[in-house]
PDB file of C-alpha atoms in Angstrom:
ATOM      1  CA  UNK A   1      -6.443  26.206 -32.428  1.00 90.00           C
ATOM      2  CA  UNK A   2      -6.349  23.015 -34.461  1.00 88.00           C
ATOM      3  CA  UNK A   3      -9.875  21.585 -34.610  1.00 87.00           C
ATOM      4  CA  UNK A   4      -9.352  18.587 -36.890  1.00 83.00           C
ATOM      5  CA  UNK A   5     -10.178  15.395 -34.966  1.00 75.00           C
ATOM      6  CA  UNK A   6      -7.217  13.366 -33.722  1.00 67.00           C
ATOM      7  CA  UNK A   7      -7.899  10.473 -36.093  1.00 68.00           C
ATOM      8  CA  UNK A   8      -7.980  12.831 -39.075  1.00 72.00           C
ATOM      9  CA  UNK A   9      -4.400  14.089 -38.781  1.00 76.00           C
ATOM     10  CA  UNK A  10      -2.320  11.146 -39.914  1.00 83.00           C
ATOM     11  CA  UNK A  11      -4.649   8.897 -41.914  1.00 86.00           C
ATOM     12  CA  UNK A  12      -2.589   8.857 -45.101  1.00 89.00           C
ATOM     13  CA  UNK A  13       0.698   8.662 -43.193  1.00 89.00           C
ATOM     14  CA  UNK A  14      -0.425   5.627 -41.200  1.00 90.00           C
ATOM     15  CA  UNK A  15      -1.900   3.924 -44.284  1.00 92.00           C
ATOM     16  CA  UNK A  16       1.405   4.218 -46.166  1.00 93.00           C
ATOM     17  CA  UNK A  17       3.442   3.082 -43.136  1.00 92.00           C
ATOM     18  CA  UNK A  18       1.161   0.045 -42.738  1.00 92.00           C
ATOM     19  CA  UNK A  19       1.533  -0.834 -46.427  1.00 94.00           C
ATOM     20  CA  UNK A  20       5.336  -0.545 -46.366  1.00 94.00           C
ATOM     21  CA  UNK A  21       5.610  -2.580 -43.158  1.00 93.00           C
ATOM     22  CA  UNK A  22       3.548  -5.346 -44.741  1.00 92.00           C
ATOM     23  CA  UNK A  23       5.446  -5.240 -48.037  1.00 94.00           C
ATOM     24  CA  UNK A  24       8.819  -5.367 -46.276  1.00 92.00           C
ATOM     25  CA  UNK A  25       7.820  -7.909 -43.634  1.00 92.00           C
ATOM     26  CA  UNK A  26       8.567  -5.548 -40.746  1.00 91.00           C
ATOM     27  CA  UNK A  27       6.748  -5.946 -37.437  1.00 88.00           C
ATOM     28  CA  UNK A  28       5.627  -3.038 -35.236  1.00 85.00           C
ATOM     29  CA  UNK A  29       7.891  -4.459 -32.488  1.00 84.00           C
ATOM     30  CA  UNK A  30      10.972  -3.930 -34.689  1.00 85.00           C
ATOM     31  CA  UNK A  31      11.367  -0.353 -33.502  1.00 86.00           C
ATOM     32  CA  UNK A  32      14.513   0.524 -35.455  1.00 90.00           C
ATOM     33  CA  UNK A  33      13.021  -0.588 -38.780  1.00 91.00           C
ATOM     34  CA  UNK A  34       9.663   0.974 -37.878  1.00 91.00           C
ATOM     35  CA  UNK A  35      11.262   4.364 -37.179  1.00 91.00           C
ATOM     36  CA  UNK A  36      13.200   4.169 -40.439  1.00 92.00           C
ATOM     37  CA  UNK A  37       9.982   3.546 -42.385  1.00 93.00           C
ATOM     38  CA  UNK A  38       8.202   6.342 -40.497  1.00 92.00           C
ATOM     39  CA  UNK A  39      11.055   8.764 -41.292  1.00 91.00           C
ATOM     40  CA  UNK A  40      10.891   7.755 -44.955  1.00 93.00           C
ATOM     41  CA  UNK A  41       7.130   8.336 -45.130  1.00 92.00           C
ATOM     42  CA  UNK A  42       7.378  11.574 -43.125  1.00 88.00           C
ATOM     43  CA  UNK A  43       9.553  12.972 -45.923  1.00 88.00           C
ATOM     44  CA  UNK A  44       6.642  12.645 -48.396  1.00 90.00           C
ATOM     45  CA  UNK A  45       5.173  16.171 -48.626  1.00 86.00           C
ATOM     46  CA  UNK A  46       1.949  14.990 -50.262  1.00 87.00           C
ATOM     47  CA  UNK A  47       0.538  13.106 -47.262  1.00 87.00           C
ATOM     48  CA  UNK A  48      -1.991  14.596 -44.806  1.00 85.00           C
ATOM     49  CA  UNK A  49      -1.479  18.080 -46.144  1.00 83.00           C
ATOM     50  CA  UNK A  50      -4.588  19.796 -44.781  1.00 87.00           C
ATOM     51  CA  UNK A  51      -6.076  20.312 -41.336  1.00 87.00           C
ATOM     52  CA  UNK A  52      -8.642  22.713 -39.898  1.00 89.00           C
ATOM     53  CA  UNK A  53      -8.053  25.564 -37.481  1.00 91.00           C
ATOM     54  CA  UNK A  54     -10.238  28.155 -35.746  1.00 94.00           C
ATOM     55  CA  UNK A  55      -9.177  31.609 -34.518  1.00 94.00           C
ATOM     56  CA  UNK A  56      -8.605  32.681 -30.936  1.00 94.00           C
ATOM     57  CA  UNK A  57     -10.578  35.832 -30.106  1.00 95.00           C
ATOM     58  CA  UNK A  58     -10.499  38.391 -27.334  1.00 96.00           C
ATOM     59  CA  UNK A  59     -13.645  37.452 -25.341  1.00 96.00           C
ATOM     60  CA  UNK A  60     -14.645  41.098 -24.955  1.00 95.00           C
ATOM     61  CA  UNK A  61     -14.976  41.466 -28.732  1.00 95.00           C
ATOM     62  CA  UNK A  62     -17.495  38.625 -29.168  1.00 94.00           C
ATOM     63  CA  UNK A  63     -20.952  39.787 -30.192  1.00 91.00           C
ATOM     64  CA  UNK A  64     -24.177  38.021 -31.085  1.00 84.00           C
ATOM     65  CA  UNK A  65     -26.729  39.993 -33.121  1.00 84.00           C
ATOM     66  CA  UNK A  66     -24.715  43.171 -32.544  1.00 88.00           C
ATOM     67  CA  UNK A  67     -24.644  42.847 -28.748  1.00 89.00           C
ATOM     68  CA  UNK A  68     -21.778  41.876 -26.455  1.00 91.00           C
ATOM     69  CA  UNK A  69     -22.016  38.373 -25.061  1.00 90.00           C
ATOM     70  CA  UNK A  70     -22.293  37.860 -21.295  1.00 93.00           C
ATOM     71  CA  UNK A  71     -18.655  37.238 -20.318  1.00 93.00           C
ATOM     72  CA  UNK A  72     -19.475  34.829 -17.501  1.00 92.00           C
ATOM     73  CA  UNK A  73     -21.473  32.626 -19.878  1.00 91.00           C
ATOM     74  CA  UNK A  74     -18.869  32.895 -22.632  1.00 92.00           C
ATOM     75  CA  UNK A  75     -15.881  32.099 -20.415  1.00 92.00           C
ATOM     76  CA  UNK A  76     -17.872  29.382 -18.660  1.00 89.00           C
ATOM     77  CA  UNK A  77     -18.255  27.529 -21.971  1.00 86.00           C
ATOM     78  CA  UNK A  78     -22.014  28.063 -22.071  1.00 84.00           C
ATOM     79  CA  UNK A  79     -22.246  29.875 -25.417  1.00 88.00           C
ATOM     80  CA  UNK A  80     -22.596  27.436 -28.306  1.00 86.00           C
ATOM     81  CA  UNK A  81     -19.873  27.824 -30.917  1.00 89.00           C
ATOM     82  CA  UNK A  82     -17.203  29.163 -28.555  1.00 93.00           C
ATOM     83  CA  UNK A  83     -14.595  27.356 -26.457  1.00 93.00           C
ATOM     84  CA  UNK A  84     -12.877  29.278 -23.644  1.00 93.00           C
ATOM     85  CA  UNK A  85      -9.073  29.065 -23.511  1.00 92.00           C
ATOM     86  CA  UNK A  86      -7.107  30.096 -20.413  1.00 90.00           C
ATOM     87  CA  UNK A  87      -4.022  32.290 -20.819  1.00 90.00           C
ATOM     88  CA  UNK A  88      -0.763  30.542 -21.738  1.00 86.00           C
ATOM     89  CA  UNK A  89       2.019  31.706 -19.427  1.00 88.00           C
ATOM     90  CA  UNK A  90       5.600  30.561 -20.042  1.00 87.00           C
ATOM     91  CA  UNK A  91       8.347  31.499 -17.574  1.00 89.00           C
ATOM     92  CA  UNK A  92       6.163  34.266 -16.183  1.00 91.00           C
ATOM     93  CA  UNK A  93       5.423  35.732 -19.624  1.00 90.00           C
ATOM     94  CA  UNK A  94       1.875  35.681 -20.995  1.00 89.00           C
ATOM     95  CA  UNK A  95       2.372  34.232 -24.487  1.00 86.00           C
ATOM     96  CA  UNK A  96      -1.361  33.920 -25.270  1.00 87.00           C
ATOM     97  CA  UNK A  97      -3.913  35.995 -23.332  1.00 91.00           C
ATOM     98  CA  UNK A  98      -7.238  34.567 -22.175  1.00 93.00           C
ATOM     99  CA  UNK A  99      -9.321  33.897 -25.284  1.00 94.00           C
ATOM    100  CA  UNK A 100     -12.195  32.001 -26.831  1.00 95.00           C
ATOM    101  CA  UNK A 101     -12.015  29.837 -29.932  1.00 95.00           C
ATOM    102  CA  UNK A 102     -14.653  30.694 -32.548  1.00 95.00           C
ATOM    103  CA  UNK A 103     -15.593  27.183 -33.669  1.00 93.00           C
ATOM    104  CA  UNK A 104     -18.038  28.434 -36.294  1.00 90.00           C
ATOM    105  CA  UNK A 105     -15.109  29.959 -38.201  1.00 92.00           C
ATOM    106  CA  UNK A 106     -13.016  27.101 -39.577  1.00 91.00           C
ATOM    107  CA  UNK A 107     -10.351  27.348 -42.231  1.00 91.00           C
ATOM    108  CA  UNK A 108      -8.168  24.728 -43.874  1.00 90.00           C
ATOM    109  CA  UNK A 109      -4.419  25.155 -43.475  1.00 88.00           C
ATOM    110  CA  UNK A 110      -1.677  23.463 -45.488  1.00 87.00           C
ATOM    111  CA  UNK A 111       0.690  21.525 -43.227  1.00 80.00           C
ATOM    112  CA  UNK A 112       3.650  22.659 -45.316  1.00 78.00           C
ATOM    113  CA  UNK A 113       2.958  26.266 -44.321  1.00 78.00           C
ATOM    114  CA  UNK A 114       2.626  25.356 -40.643  1.00 73.00           C
ATOM    115  CA  UNK A 115       5.692  26.704 -38.847  1.00 70.00           C
ATOM    116  CA  UNK A 116       5.530  25.560 -35.236  1.00 72.00           C
ATOM    117  CA  UNK A 117       3.186  24.649 -32.404  1.00 73.00           C
ATOM    118  CA  UNK A 118       2.980  26.953 -29.384  1.00 72.00           C
ATOM    119  CA  UNK A 119       1.457  24.400 -27.065  1.00 75.00           C
ATOM    120  CA  UNK A 120      -0.529  21.172 -26.894  1.00 77.00           C
ATOM    121  CA  UNK A 121      -3.761  20.877 -24.952  1.00 78.00           C
ATOM    122  CA  UNK A 122      -4.413  18.293 -22.261  1.00 78.00           C
ATOM    123  CA  UNK A 123      -6.716  15.302 -22.669  1.00 79.00           C
ATOM    124  CA  UNK A 124      -9.318  17.135 -20.584  1.00 80.00           C
ATOM    125  CA  UNK A 125      -9.137  20.096 -22.967  1.00 82.00           C
ATOM    126  CA  UNK A 126      -9.436  17.723 -25.944  1.00 82.00           C
ATOM    127  CA  UNK A 127     -12.646  16.363 -24.439  1.00 82.00           C
ATOM    128  CA  UNK A 128     -14.024  19.879 -24.008  1.00 83.00           C
ATOM    129  CA  UNK A 129     -13.141  20.715 -27.617  1.00 85.00           C
ATOM    130  CA  UNK A 130     -14.802  17.537 -28.926  1.00 82.00           C
ATOM    131  CA  UNK A 131     -17.916  18.262 -26.897  1.00 81.00           C
ATOM    132  CA  UNK A 132     -18.047  21.906 -28.038  1.00 84.00           C
ATOM    133  CA  UNK A 133     -17.764  20.778 -31.677  1.00 84.00           C
ATOM    134  CA  UNK A 134     -20.386  18.062 -31.180  1.00 79.00           C
ATOM    135  CA  UNK A 135     -22.738  20.548 -29.537  1.00 77.00           C
ATOM    136  CA  UNK A 136     -22.275  22.953 -32.441  1.00 80.00           C
ATOM    137  CA  UNK A 137     -22.361  20.448 -35.313  1.00 75.00           C
ATOM    138  CA  UNK A 138     -24.440  17.499 -34.139  1.00 65.00           C
ATOM    139  CA  UNK A 139     -26.447  17.991 -30.995  1.00 58.00           C
ATOM    140  CA  UNK A 140     -28.353  20.965 -32.420  1.00 56.00           C
ATOM    141  CA  UNK A 141     -29.582  19.049 -35.460  1.00 55.00           C
ATOM    142  CA  UNK A 142     -33.406  19.447 -35.477  1.00 52.00           C
ATOM    143  CA  UNK A 143     -34.096  15.896 -36.652  1.00 55.00           C
ATOM    144  CA  UNK A 144     -31.725  14.275 -34.171  1.00 58.00           C
ATOM    145  CA  UNK A 145     -34.339  13.619 -31.484  1.00 60.00           C
ATOM    146  CA  UNK A 146     -36.744  12.015 -33.955  1.00 63.00           C
ATOM    147  CA  UNK A 147     -33.965   9.922 -35.465  1.00 62.00           C
ATOM    148  CA  UNK A 148     -32.777   8.765 -32.056  1.00 63.00           C
ATOM    149  CA  UNK A 149     -36.321   7.930 -30.938  1.00 67.00           C
ATOM    150  CA  UNK A 150     -36.806   5.869 -34.069  1.00 67.00           C
ATOM    151  CA  UNK A 151     -33.454   4.135 -33.595  1.00 67.00           C
ATOM    152  CA  UNK A 152     -34.142   3.069 -29.996  1.00 68.00           C
ATOM    153  CA  UNK A 153     -37.792   2.263 -30.670  1.00 76.00           C
ATOM    154  CA  UNK A 154     -39.316   4.523 -28.023  1.00 72.00           C
ATOM    155  CA  UNK A 155     -39.806   8.145 -27.059  1.00 73.00           C
ATOM    156  CA  UNK A 156     -36.957  10.078 -25.454  1.00 71.00           C
ATOM    157  CA  UNK A 157     -38.233  11.699 -22.250  1.00 73.00           C
ATOM    158  CA  UNK A 158     -35.164  13.735 -21.334  1.00 72.00           C
ATOM    159  CA  UNK A 159     -31.528  14.314 -22.192  1.00 70.00           C
ATOM    160  CA  UNK A 160     -28.751  15.558 -19.970  1.00 73.00           C
ATOM    161  CA  UNK A 161     -24.986  15.883 -20.113  1.00 72.00           C
ATOM    162  CA  UNK A 162     -22.962  13.837 -17.666  1.00 72.00           C
ATOM    163  CA  UNK A 163     -21.416  16.138 -15.047  1.00 72.00           C
ATOM    164  CA  UNK A 164     -18.186  14.165 -14.846  1.00 74.00           C
ATOM    165  CA  UNK A 165     -17.640  13.766 -18.594  1.00 72.00           C
ATOM    166  CA  UNK A 166     -19.240  16.316 -20.914  1.00 66.00           C
ATOM    167  CA  UNK A 167     -18.767  13.968 -23.879  1.00 67.00           C
ATOM    168  CA  UNK A 168     -21.448  11.642 -22.494  1.00 74.00           C
ATOM    169  CA  UNK A 169     -25.095  12.494 -23.135  1.00 74.00           C
ATOM    170  CA  UNK A 170     -27.592  10.474 -21.087  1.00 78.00           C
ATOM    171  CA  UNK A 171     -30.995   9.901 -22.669  1.00 76.00           C
ATOM    172  CA  UNK A 172     -33.881   8.770 -20.470  1.00 81.00           C
ATOM    173  CA  UNK A 173     -36.315   6.659 -22.490  1.00 80.00           C
ATOM    174  CA  UNK A 174     -40.064   6.163 -22.081  1.00 80.00           C
ATOM    175  CA  UNK A 175     -39.547   2.882 -20.208  1.00 84.00           C
ATOM    176  CA  UNK A 176     -37.247   4.576 -17.682  1.00 84.00           C
ATOM    177  CA  UNK A 177     -34.027   3.093 -19.030  1.00 83.00           C
ATOM    178  CA  UNK A 178     -31.022   5.368 -19.678  1.00 82.00           C
ATOM    179  CA  UNK A 179     -28.976   5.355 -22.879  1.00 76.00           C
ATOM    180  CA  UNK A 180     -25.477   6.884 -22.928  1.00 76.00           C
ATOM    181  CA  UNK A 181     -24.140   8.423 -26.150  1.00 72.00           C
ATOM    182  CA  UNK A 182     -20.839   9.901 -27.371  1.00 64.00           C
ATOM    183  CA  UNK A 183     -18.326   7.519 -25.883  1.00 54.00           C
ATOM    184  CA  UNK A 184     -14.929   9.060 -25.293  1.00 51.00           C
ATOM    185  CA  UNK A 185     -12.671   8.548 -28.346  1.00 54.00           C
ATOM    186  CA  UNK A 186      -9.013   7.642 -28.068  1.00 52.00           C
ATOM    187  CA  UNK A 187      -6.285  10.252 -28.450  1.00 55.00           C
ATOM    188  CA  UNK A 188      -2.625  10.387 -29.331  1.00 54.00           C
ATOM    189  CA  UNK A 189      -0.231  11.052 -26.444  1.00 52.00           C
ATOM    190  CA  UNK A 190      -0.122  14.641 -25.209  1.00 51.00           C
ATOM    191  CA  UNK A 191       2.862  16.685 -26.283  1.00 50.00           C
ATOM    192  CA  UNK A 192       4.443  18.174 -29.381  1.00 48.00           C
ATOM    193  CA  UNK A 193       4.923  15.039 -31.456  1.00 50.00           C
ATOM    194  CA  UNK A 194       5.098  15.343 -35.220  1.00 57.00           C
ATOM    195  CA  UNK A 195       3.052  12.243 -36.009  1.00 64.00           C
ATOM    196  CA  UNK A 196       0.723   9.862 -34.225  1.00 65.00           C
ATOM    197  CA  UNK A 197       1.339   6.287 -35.309  1.00 60.00           C
ATOM    198  CA  UNK A 198      -2.007   5.113 -33.992  1.00 52.00           C
ATOM    199  CA  UNK A 199      -4.403   8.034 -34.213  1.00 45.00           C
ATOM    200  CA  UNK A 200      -6.734   5.846 -36.274  1.00 40.00           C
ATOM    201  CA  UNK A 201      -7.948   2.288 -35.725  1.00 40.00           C
ATOM    202  CA  UNK A 202      -5.942  -0.464 -37.435  1.00 38.00           C
TER     203      UNK A 202
END
């Protein structure tokens, strides 16, 4: 599974397209000229070469400290560092069996060696992936609570994850007010597109 954040995929591509549009006096609304510039830049093999991926594992093989992980917790997304993935079935054929993504194992892949995409995940799945990565990389940081308390100027009494959107963490402060963190980021359209013109802010 690709784990590079949406806005990290096409940074160089978009920067070069923006520069050429400005140099040539082309507006975004001029779709024919825009597509021609995008095709020209797409042909440059040096742009946005690397992205990160993590392996899909058979859930029954996952162990922690030499012991099998509780499958209900693992497949329920409750084990930090793992993201459950349902089976991918195409025309009645199971292309990818039920799996978990090992987010602690990340490798960098060269885009030139990338052959094809089997499937694209939904926006809901993107949110779950972002949250799983945040929980692994950020939310477990030991100094985070102290840093947040200092930033808001008062003690944090409790923290909980919003039931409707797992990307939102609600912090209850000493004065009873609630602070919401991790606002939902924007995403490119779902589907097997080669490039996202606006995966980063202008």
